[in-house]
XYZ file of C-alpha atoms in Angstrom:
520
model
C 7.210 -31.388 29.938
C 6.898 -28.529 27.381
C 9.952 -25.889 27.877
C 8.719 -22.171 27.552
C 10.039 -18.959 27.039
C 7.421 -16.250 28.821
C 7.359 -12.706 26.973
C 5.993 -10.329 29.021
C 4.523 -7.575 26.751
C 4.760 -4.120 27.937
C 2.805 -2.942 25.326
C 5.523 -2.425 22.406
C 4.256 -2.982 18.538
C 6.869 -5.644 18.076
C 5.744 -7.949 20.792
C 4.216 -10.424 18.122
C 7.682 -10.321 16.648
C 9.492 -11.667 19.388
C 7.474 -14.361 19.679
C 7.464 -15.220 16.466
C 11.676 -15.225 16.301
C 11.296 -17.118 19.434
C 9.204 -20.137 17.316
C 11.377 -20.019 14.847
C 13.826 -21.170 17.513
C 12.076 -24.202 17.500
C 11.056 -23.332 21.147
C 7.681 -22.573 22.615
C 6.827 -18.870 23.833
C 4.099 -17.709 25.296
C 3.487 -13.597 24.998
C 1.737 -12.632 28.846
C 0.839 -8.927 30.568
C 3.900 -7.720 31.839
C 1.927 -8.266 35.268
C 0.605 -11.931 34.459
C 3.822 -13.567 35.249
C 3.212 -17.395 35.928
C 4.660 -17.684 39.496
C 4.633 -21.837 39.545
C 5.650 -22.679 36.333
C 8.065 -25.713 35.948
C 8.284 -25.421 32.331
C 9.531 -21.518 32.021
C 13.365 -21.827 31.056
C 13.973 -17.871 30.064
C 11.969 -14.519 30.433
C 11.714 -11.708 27.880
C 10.376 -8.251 28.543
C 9.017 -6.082 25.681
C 9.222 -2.256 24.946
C 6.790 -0.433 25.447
C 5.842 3.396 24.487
C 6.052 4.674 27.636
C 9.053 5.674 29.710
C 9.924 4.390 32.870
C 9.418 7.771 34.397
C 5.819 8.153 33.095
C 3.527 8.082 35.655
C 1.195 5.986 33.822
C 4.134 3.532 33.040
C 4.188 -0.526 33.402
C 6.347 -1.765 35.793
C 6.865 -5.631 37.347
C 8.147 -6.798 40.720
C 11.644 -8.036 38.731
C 12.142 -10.480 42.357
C 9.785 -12.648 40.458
C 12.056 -13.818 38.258
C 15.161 -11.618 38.287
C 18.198 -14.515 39.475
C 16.428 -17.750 39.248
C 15.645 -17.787 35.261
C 18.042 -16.185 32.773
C 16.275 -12.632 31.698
C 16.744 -10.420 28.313
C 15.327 -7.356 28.541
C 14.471 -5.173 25.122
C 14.532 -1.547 24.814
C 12.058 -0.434 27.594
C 12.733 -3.484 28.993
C 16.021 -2.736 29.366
C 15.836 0.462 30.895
C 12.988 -0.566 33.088
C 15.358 -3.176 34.630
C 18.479 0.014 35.341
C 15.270 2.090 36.384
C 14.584 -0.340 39.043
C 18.036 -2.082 40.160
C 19.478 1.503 40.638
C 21.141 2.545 37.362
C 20.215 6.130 35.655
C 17.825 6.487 32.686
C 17.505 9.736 31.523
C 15.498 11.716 28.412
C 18.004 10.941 25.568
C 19.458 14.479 23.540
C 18.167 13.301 20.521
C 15.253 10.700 19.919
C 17.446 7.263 18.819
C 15.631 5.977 16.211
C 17.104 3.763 13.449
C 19.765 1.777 12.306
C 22.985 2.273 14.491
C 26.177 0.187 14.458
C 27.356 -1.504 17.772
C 31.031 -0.512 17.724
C 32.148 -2.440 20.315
C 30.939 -5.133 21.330
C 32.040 -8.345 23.602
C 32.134 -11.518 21.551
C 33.062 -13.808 24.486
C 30.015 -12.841 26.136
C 27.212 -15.590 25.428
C 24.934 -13.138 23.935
C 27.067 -11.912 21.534
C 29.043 -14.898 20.871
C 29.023 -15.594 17.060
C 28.924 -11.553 16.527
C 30.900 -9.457 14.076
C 32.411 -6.491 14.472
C 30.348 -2.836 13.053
C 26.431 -4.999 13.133
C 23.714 -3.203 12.615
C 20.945 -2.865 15.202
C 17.633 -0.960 15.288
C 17.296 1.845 17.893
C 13.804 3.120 18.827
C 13.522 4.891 21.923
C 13.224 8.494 23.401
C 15.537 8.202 26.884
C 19.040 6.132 27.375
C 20.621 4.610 29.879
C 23.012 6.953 31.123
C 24.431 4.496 34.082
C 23.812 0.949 34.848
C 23.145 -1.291 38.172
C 26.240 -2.056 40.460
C 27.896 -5.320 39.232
C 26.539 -5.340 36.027
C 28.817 -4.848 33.345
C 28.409 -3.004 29.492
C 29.050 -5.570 26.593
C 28.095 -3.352 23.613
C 27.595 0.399 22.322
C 26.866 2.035 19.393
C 28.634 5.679 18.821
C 25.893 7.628 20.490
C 24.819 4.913 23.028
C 27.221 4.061 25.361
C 25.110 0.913 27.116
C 23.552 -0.115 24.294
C 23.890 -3.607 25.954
C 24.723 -4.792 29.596
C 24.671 -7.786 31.838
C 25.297 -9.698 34.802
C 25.995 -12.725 35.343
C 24.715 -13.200 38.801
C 22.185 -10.554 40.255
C 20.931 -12.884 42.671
C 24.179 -12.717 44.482
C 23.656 -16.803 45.017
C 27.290 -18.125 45.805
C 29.008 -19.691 43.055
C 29.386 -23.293 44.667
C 25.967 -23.421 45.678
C 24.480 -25.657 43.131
C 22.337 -23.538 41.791
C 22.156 -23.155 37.923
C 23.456 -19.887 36.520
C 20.512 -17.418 35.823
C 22.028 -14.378 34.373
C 20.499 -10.962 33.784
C 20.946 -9.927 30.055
C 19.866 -6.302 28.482
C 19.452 -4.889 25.122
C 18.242 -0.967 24.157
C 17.956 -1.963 20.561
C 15.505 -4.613 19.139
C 17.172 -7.908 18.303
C 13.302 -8.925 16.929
C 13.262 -6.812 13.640
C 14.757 -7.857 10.298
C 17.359 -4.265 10.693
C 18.810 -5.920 13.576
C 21.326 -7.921 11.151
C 22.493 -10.474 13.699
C 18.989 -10.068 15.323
C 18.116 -13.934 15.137
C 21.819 -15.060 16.370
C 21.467 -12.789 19.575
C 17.888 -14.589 20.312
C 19.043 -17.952 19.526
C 22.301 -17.236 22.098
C 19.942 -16.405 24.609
C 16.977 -18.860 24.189
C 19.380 -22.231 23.205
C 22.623 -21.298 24.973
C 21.889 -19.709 27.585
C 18.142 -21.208 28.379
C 18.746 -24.341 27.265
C 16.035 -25.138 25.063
C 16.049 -28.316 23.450
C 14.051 -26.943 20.244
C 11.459 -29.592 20.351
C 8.282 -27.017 19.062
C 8.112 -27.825 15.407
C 4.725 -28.759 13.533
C 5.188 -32.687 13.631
C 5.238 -32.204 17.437
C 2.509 -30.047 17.792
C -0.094 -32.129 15.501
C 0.712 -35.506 17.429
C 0.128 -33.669 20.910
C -2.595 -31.359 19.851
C -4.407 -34.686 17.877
C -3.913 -37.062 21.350
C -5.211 -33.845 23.404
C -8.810 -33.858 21.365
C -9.146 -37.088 21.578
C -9.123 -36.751 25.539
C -10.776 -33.170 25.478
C -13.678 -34.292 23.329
C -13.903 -38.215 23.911
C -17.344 -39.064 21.625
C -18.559 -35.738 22.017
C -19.988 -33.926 18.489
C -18.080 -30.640 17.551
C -19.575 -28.231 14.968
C -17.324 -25.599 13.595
C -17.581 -22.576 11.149
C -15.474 -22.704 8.415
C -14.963 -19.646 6.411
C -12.875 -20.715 3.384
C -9.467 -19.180 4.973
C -6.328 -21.137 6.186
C -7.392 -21.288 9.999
C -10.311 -22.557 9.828
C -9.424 -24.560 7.283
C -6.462 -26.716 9.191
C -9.094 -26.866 12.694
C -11.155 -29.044 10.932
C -8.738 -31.156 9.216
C -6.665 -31.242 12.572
C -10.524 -32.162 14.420
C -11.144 -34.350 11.958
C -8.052 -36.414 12.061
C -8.964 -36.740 15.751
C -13.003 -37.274 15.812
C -13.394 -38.208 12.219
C -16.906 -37.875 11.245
C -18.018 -36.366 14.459
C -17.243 -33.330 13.480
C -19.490 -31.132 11.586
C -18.932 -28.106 9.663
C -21.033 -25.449 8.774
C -19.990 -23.007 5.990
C -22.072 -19.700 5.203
C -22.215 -17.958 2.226
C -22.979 -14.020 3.471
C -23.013 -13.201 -0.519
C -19.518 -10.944 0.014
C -17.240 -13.769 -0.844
C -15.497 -13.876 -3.509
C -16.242 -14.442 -7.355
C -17.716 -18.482 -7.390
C -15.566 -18.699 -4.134
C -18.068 -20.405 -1.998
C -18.436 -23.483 -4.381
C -15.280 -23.985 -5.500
C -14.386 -24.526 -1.630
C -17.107 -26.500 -0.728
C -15.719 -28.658 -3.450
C -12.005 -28.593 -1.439
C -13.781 -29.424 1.874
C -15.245 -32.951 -0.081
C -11.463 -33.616 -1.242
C -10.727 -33.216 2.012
C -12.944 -35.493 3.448
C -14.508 -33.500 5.431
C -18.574 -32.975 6.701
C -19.277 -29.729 5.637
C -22.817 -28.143 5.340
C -22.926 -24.768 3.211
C -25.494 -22.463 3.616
C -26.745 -19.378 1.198
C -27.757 -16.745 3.157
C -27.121 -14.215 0.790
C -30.481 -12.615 0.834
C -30.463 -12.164 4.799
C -26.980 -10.675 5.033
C -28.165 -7.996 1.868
C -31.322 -7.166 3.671
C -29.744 -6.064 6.960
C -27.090 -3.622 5.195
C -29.470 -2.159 3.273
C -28.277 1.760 3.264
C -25.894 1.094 6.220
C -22.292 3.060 5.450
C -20.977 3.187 8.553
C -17.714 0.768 8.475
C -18.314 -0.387 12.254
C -22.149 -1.031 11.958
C -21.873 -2.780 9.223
C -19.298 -5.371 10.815
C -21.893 -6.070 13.765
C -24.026 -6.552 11.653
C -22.295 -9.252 9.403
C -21.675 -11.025 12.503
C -24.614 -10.487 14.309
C -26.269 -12.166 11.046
C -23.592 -14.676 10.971
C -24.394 -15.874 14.356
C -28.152 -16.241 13.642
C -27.507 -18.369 10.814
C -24.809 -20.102 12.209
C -27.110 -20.641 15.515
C -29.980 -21.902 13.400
C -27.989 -25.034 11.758
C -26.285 -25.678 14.843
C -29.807 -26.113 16.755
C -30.502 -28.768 14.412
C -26.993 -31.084 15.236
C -28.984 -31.609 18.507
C -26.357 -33.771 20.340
C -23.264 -31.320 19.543
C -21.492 -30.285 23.164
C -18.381 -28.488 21.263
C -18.031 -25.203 19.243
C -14.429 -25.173 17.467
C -12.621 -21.987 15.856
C -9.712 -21.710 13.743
C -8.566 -18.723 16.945
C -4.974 -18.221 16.686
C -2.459 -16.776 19.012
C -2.842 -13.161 17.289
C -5.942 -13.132 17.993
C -5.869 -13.662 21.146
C -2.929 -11.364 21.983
C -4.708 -8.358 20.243
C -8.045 -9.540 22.133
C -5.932 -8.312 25.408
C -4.368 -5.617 24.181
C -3.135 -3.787 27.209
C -3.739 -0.432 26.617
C -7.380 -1.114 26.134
C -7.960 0.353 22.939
C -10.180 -0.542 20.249
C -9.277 -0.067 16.446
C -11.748 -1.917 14.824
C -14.171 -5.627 15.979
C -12.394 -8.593 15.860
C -14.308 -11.654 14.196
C -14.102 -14.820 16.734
C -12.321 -13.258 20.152
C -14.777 -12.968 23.232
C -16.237 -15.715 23.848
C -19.271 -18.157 23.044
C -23.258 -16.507 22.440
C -24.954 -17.742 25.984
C -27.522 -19.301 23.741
C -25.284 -21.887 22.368
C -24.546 -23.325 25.339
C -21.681 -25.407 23.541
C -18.023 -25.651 25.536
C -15.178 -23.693 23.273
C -12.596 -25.481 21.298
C -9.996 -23.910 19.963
C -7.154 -26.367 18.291
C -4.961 -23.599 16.664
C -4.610 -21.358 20.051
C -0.935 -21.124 20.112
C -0.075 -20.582 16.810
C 1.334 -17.845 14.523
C -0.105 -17.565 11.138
C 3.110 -18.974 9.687
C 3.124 -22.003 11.790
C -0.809 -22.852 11.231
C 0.702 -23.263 7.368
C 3.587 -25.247 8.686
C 0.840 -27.884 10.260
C -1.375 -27.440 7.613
C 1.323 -29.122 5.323
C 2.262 -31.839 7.886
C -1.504 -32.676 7.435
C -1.136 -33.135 3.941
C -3.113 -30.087 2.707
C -3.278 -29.025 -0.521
C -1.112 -25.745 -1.185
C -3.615 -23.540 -2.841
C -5.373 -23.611 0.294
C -2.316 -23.405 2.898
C -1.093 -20.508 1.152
C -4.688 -18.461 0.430
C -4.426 -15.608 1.544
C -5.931 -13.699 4.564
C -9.549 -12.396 3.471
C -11.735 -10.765 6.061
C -14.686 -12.223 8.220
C -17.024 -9.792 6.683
C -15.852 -10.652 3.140
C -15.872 -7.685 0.239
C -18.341 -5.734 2.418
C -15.352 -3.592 3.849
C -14.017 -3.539 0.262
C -17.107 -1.597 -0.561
C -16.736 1.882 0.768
C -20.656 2.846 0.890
C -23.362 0.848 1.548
C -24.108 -2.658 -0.233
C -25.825 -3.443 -2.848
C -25.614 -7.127 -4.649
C -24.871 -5.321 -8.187
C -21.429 -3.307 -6.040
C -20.328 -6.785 -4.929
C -20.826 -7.906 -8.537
C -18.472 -4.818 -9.702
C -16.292 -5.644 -7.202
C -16.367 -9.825 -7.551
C -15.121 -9.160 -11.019
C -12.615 -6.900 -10.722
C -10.462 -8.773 -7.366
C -11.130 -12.039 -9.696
C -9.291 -10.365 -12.499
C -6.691 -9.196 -10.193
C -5.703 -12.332 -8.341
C -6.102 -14.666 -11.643
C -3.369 -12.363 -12.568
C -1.223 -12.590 -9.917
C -1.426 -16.348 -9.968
C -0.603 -16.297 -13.881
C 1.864 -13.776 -13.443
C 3.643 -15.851 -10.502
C 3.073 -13.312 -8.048
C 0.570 -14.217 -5.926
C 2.858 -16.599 -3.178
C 5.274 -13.231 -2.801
C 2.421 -11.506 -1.434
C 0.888 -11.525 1.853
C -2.485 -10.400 1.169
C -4.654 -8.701 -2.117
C -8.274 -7.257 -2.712
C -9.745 -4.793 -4.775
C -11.349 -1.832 -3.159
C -14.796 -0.651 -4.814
C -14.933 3.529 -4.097
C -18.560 3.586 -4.632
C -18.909 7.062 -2.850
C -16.313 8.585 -5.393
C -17.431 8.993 -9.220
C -15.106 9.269 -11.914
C -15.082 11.130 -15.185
C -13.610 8.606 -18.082
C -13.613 8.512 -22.201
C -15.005 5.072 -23.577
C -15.287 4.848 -27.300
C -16.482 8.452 -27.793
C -18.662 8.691 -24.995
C -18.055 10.452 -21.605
C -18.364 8.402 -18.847
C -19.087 8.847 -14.759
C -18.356 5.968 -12.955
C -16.293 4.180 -10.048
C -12.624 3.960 -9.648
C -11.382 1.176 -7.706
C -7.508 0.701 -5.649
C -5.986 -2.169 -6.046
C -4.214 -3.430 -2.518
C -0.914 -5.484 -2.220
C 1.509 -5.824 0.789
C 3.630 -7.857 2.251
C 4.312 -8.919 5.523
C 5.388 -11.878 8.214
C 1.952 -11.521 10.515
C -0.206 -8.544 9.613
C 0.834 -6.784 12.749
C 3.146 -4.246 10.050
C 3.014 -4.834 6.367
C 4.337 -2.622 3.309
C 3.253 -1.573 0.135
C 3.991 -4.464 -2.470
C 6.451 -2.859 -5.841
C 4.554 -4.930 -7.982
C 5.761 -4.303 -11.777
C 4.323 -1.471 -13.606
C 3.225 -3.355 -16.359
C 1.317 -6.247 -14.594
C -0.118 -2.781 -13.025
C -1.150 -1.762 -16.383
C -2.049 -5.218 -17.811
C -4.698 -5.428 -14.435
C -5.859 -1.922 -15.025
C -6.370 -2.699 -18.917
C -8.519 -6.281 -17.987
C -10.738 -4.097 -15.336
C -11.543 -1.410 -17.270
C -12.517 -3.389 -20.192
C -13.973 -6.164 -19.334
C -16.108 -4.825 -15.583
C -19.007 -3.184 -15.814
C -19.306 0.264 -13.931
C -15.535 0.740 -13.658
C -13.436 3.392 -15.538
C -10.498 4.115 -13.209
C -8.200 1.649 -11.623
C -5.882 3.480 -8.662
C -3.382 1.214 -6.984
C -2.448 1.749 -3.121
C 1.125 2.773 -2.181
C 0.133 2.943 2.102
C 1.875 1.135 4.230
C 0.740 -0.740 8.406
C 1.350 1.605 9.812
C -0.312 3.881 10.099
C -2.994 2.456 7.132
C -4.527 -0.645 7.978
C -4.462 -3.497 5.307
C -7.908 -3.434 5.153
C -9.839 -0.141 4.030
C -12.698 -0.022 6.687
């Protein structure tokens, strides 16, 4: 049986991160609603709860029956988490003087305590949160403060009150108010492993060998001689799926590329051409001339996402119809994804491309092989599969393709601007051995701003576009790549000269948050 660690988000921007750290562990997590705990669960060895941006004494805030859980599994509470836990088993939380925000150095701290064994004395921690705990439960006991918070860290080692020569195993209570997940907690990753190996007792059997035997053996029972079709789109997800599908079903899976006309420059041959390497059954489609049609004059970012996928699933639909005997519909989903898709406060930023479910019309069962997975471990199997690298470490490109790199509406002589210039700009961070430190890169086309330039002797008005770099672990934050200033200037020289319609190159310094990646 699969150990687990369940995170139980309360809504906190670093949720992902935990469970990411948690991975790394080499143990399984799985990220829940703070009130979706699994009561039965055999496999559940530890519980986590999140922060969150409420406070406990907002009337609109999360709370959890903590008898769940609270003495028969070990329990590390973060931040809200933490106070949430005093809130409830009678300690004080009050509205802090100041707003704690930022690095803060524990001063003292218990190193015989199993959390913190392995720390140093003065390590840095991260502090983000409005109120403090200004007294803890009865019986527990503080383990670690910073200057201006006294319990920056408590614990007990028995809230249950079960008698020590019961039998029972130990499941102690453990509490943090700064956030061990983030790379500013110094000793961050020490404090997690403490808690998820040591005191949990995971045996760290998650790794990417594991997971492609169990998730291969699983298809092959899940899909017995049934026919999958699946959408590839080029990127890493989808990508692995059906190498991971076909190492299980072999030729009866079917895959169905189509080309919208807003990939990039010659990008839909050149991976059609992977996909044969690969072995794999791959029709492509050119629907270019649909896809253009239907965003005709249509500016609005959101609109024109529906429609790309409304499109998308017409076309898609139509080639599927003719696989008559398929019963399966695989996606490259991964646990992102599917966390955001059930985002607890309910709010919508912008569509997501393959969360929500199946069109009725299909009438095909869902199959989703990369489920649980974090972008960086869907790389990690895609190697164990043998992949080639250019294609594990592509990076991220939207559903909708350049069409949100196109402020404005579409036209096919914009994406041809635009084509060129992002070609010119990721050649050069290839050649320029920058492309692997970066998480994710595009070219912007401004086509509602026009520009006044020189060329030769004549006066120009045409479009500037951005050039976008960051970096990042899993999208969820990401920062502003410092990419040199003259392979800025050597990009901004090859555009300009050599692209048609383009006379200013800008490059973006924004960082997630609050800009998105992505411009629309």
């Amino acid at each position: 049986m699969q150990q687990k660690i369940i995170i139980l988000d309360f809504g906190s921007q670093t949720t992902q991160l935990i469970g990411r750290r948690v991975r790394e562990l080499d143990t399984f997590c799985e990220i829940l609603p703070y009130n979706k705990f699994p009561q039965d669960d055999p496999s559940v060895i530890g519980v986590i709860l999140s922060g969150s941006p409420y406070s406990v004494h907002d009337p609109e805030a999360f709370r959890v029956d903590l008898s769940q859980f609270v003495g028969r599994l070990p329990v590390l509470g973060i931040c809200y988490g933490a106070q949430y836990i005093s809130h409830a088993l009678g300690g004080k939380v009050e509205k802090a003087d100041s707003r704690e925000y930022g690095r803060a150095n524990l001063q003292t701290v218990d190193s015989t305590n199993a959390l913190f064994r392995g720390f140093g004395p003065l390590s840095q921690v991260w502090m983000s949160h409005g109120d403090t705990i200004t007294r803890i439960p009865e019986g527990f006991e503080c383990i670690a403060s910073t200057r201006d918070v006294k319990y920056a860290a408590y614990w007990c080692a028995n809230p249950s009150g079960t008698p020590a020569n019961s039998g029972a195993r130990p499941a102690p209570l453990f509490a943090v108010q700064f956030h061990p997940e983030v790379f500013h907690t110094l000793q961050g990753t020490l404090l997690l492993k403490n808690f998820v190996v040591d005191i949990c007792g995971s045996r760290q059997e998650w790794s990417a060998a594991s997971f492609v035997d169990s998730t291969v053996a699983e298809l092959k029972q899940q899909l017995g001689q049934d026919r999958v079709i699946l959408g590839l789109s080029g990127g890493v997800d989808s990508s692995v799926a059906a190498v991971l599908l076909n190492r299980a079903i072999g030729d009866r899976l079917t895959c169905i590329f189509v080309d919208h006309g807003m990939l990039r420059k010659n990008e839909f041959g050149q991976v059609m051409d992977d996909y044969k390497v690969l072995g794999l059954n791959v029709i492509g489609v050119d629907a270019s001339r649909k896809f253009f049609g239907d965003l005709a004059g249509v500016t609005d970012p959101e609109q024109k996402r529906k429609i790309i996928g409304r499109d998308f699933v017409e076309v898609f639909n139509a080639e599927a119809r003719k696989i008559a005997d398929a019963r399966w519909l695989a996606q490259g989903t991964i646990y992102p994804d599917r966390i955001e898709s059930l985002n607890i406060t309910g709010k919508v930023i912008k569509s997501h491309h393959n969360v929500g479910g199946l069109p009725k019309e299909m009438n095909l069962q869902l199959c989703e092989p990369l489920k649980w997975l974090f972008k960086d471990e869907v790389r990690r199997v895609g190697r164990q599969l043998g992949m080639p690298e250019h294609l594990i470490t592509r990076h991220p490109f939207p559903g909708p393709g350049l069409a949100v790199r196109i402020l404005g509406d579409i036209t096919p002589e914009k994406v041809r601007i635009l084509q060129e210039a992002d070609d010119i700009y990721i050649r050069a961070l290839r050649e320029w051995g920058l492309y692997d430190e970066i998480w994710q890169a595009g070219v912007i086309l401004l086509s509602t701003v026009r520009s006044v330039g020189v060329m030769g002797d004549e006066r120009t008005y045409e479009n500037p576009v951005a050039l976008r770099a960051v970096t990042s672990s899993d999208a969820m934050t990401a920062d502003w790549a410092h990419l040199p200033y003259e392979f800025l200037a050597h990009v901004s020289n090859e555009i300009i000269n050599k692209v048609r319609g383009v006379n200013r190159v800008c490059y973006d310094i924004s960082s997630k948050p609050p800009a998105t990646i992505e411009w629309e």
